[in-house]
Coordinates of C-alpha atoms in Angstrom, one line a residue:
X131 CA 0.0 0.0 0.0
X132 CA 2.4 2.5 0.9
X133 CA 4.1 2.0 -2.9
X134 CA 1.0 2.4 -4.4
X135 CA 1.1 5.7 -2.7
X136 CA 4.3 7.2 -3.4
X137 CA 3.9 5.9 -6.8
X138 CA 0.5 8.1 -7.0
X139 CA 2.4 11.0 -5.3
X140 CA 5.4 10.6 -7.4
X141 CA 3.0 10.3 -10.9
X142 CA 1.0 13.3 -9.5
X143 CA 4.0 15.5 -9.3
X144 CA 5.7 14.7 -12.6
X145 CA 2.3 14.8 -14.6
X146 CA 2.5 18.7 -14.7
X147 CA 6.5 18.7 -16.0
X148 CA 5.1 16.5 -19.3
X149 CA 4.0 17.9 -22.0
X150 CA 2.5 16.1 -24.2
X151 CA 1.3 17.7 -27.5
X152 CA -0.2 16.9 -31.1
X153 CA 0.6 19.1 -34.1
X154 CA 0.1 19.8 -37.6
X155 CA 2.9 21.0 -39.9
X156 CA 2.3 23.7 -43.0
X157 CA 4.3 26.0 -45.3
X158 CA 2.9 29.1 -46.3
X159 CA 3.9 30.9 -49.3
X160 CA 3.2 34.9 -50.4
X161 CA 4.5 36.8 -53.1
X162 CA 5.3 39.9 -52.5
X163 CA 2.5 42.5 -51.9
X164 CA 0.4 39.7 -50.5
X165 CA -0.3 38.0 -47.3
X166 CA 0.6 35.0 -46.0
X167 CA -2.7 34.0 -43.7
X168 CA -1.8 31.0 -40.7
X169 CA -4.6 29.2 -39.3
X170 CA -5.2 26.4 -37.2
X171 CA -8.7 24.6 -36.6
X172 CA -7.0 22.7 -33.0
X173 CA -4.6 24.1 -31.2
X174 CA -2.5 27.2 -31.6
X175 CA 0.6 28.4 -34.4
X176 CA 3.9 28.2 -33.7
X177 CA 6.4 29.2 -35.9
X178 CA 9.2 27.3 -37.0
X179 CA 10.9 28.9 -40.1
X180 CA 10.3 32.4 -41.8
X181 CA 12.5 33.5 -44.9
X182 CA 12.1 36.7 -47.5
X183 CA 13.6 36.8 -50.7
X184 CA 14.3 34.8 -53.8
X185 CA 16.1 36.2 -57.2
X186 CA 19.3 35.2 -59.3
X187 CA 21.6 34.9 -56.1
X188 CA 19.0 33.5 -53.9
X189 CA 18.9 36.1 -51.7
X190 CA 17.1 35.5 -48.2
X191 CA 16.5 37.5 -45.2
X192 CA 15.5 35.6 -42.2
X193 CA 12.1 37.0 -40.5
X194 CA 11.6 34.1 -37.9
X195 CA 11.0 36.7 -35.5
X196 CA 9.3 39.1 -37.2
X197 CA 6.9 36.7 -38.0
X198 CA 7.2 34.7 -34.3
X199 CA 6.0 38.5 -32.6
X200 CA 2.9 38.6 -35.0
X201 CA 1.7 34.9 -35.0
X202 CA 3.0 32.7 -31.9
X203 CA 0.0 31.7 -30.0
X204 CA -2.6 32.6 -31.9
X205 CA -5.4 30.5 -33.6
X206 CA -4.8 32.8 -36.7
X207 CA -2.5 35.5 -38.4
X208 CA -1.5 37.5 -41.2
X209 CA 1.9 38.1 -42.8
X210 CA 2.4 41.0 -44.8
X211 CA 4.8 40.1 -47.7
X212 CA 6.3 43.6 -48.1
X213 CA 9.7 45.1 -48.4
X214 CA 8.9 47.6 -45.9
X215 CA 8.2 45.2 -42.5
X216 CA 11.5 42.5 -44.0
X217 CA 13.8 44.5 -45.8
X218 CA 14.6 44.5 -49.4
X219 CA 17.3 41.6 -50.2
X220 CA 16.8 41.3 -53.8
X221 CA 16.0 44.8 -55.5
X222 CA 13.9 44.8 -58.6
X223 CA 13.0 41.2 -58.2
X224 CA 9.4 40.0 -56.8
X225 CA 10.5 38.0 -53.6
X226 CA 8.1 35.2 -51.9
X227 CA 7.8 35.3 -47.8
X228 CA 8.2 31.5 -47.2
X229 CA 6.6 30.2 -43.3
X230 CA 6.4 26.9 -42.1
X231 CA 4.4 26.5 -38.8
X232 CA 3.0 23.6 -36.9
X233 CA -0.6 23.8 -35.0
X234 CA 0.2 22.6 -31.2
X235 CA -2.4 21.2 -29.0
X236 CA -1.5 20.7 -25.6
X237 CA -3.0 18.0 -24.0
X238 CA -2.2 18.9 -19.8

């Protein structure tokens, strides 16, 4: 009996250090002058890559936290693919704002 207890105890106080989650993973693309819009049915968006750019020399700015400060958390978002929030890393050239996110659920 008194391992069945501190097994409960022990299980009771570990439970909240766990956490156990499901997700769902999608890329977003926008060209530029467009929006990128994030969603997720279950769960919440969390950001895992966000790039800017494209052209001849493959020229990419990284906007993870850019893009982390506007969607992180939320059931839904929009991106702004402009050259005025990311900078302009390939001039003349229409760039694409590239985001790949997951949908987390926590389950305790």
């Amino acid at each position: 009996m008194y391992r069945v207890i501190v097994l409960l105890l022990l299980v009771q106080s570990i439970l909240p250090l766990i956490r156990c989650t499901a997700t769902r993973n999608a890329v977003v693309v926008a060209r530029e002058r467009t929006t990128a819009k994030l969603s997720c049915h279950t769960g919440s968006i969390n950001i895992l890559s966000a790039i800017y750019g494209k052209g001849p020399d493959n020229k990419w700015n990284v906007v993870l936290d850019e893009v982390r400060k506007a969607c992180d958390g939320r059931k839904s978002c929009s991106v702004p693919a402009q050259n005025s929030l990311f900078d302009d890393p390939a001039y003349g050239v229409v760039k694409d704002l590239v985001i790949a996110y997951e949908c987390s659920r926590r389950y305790w």
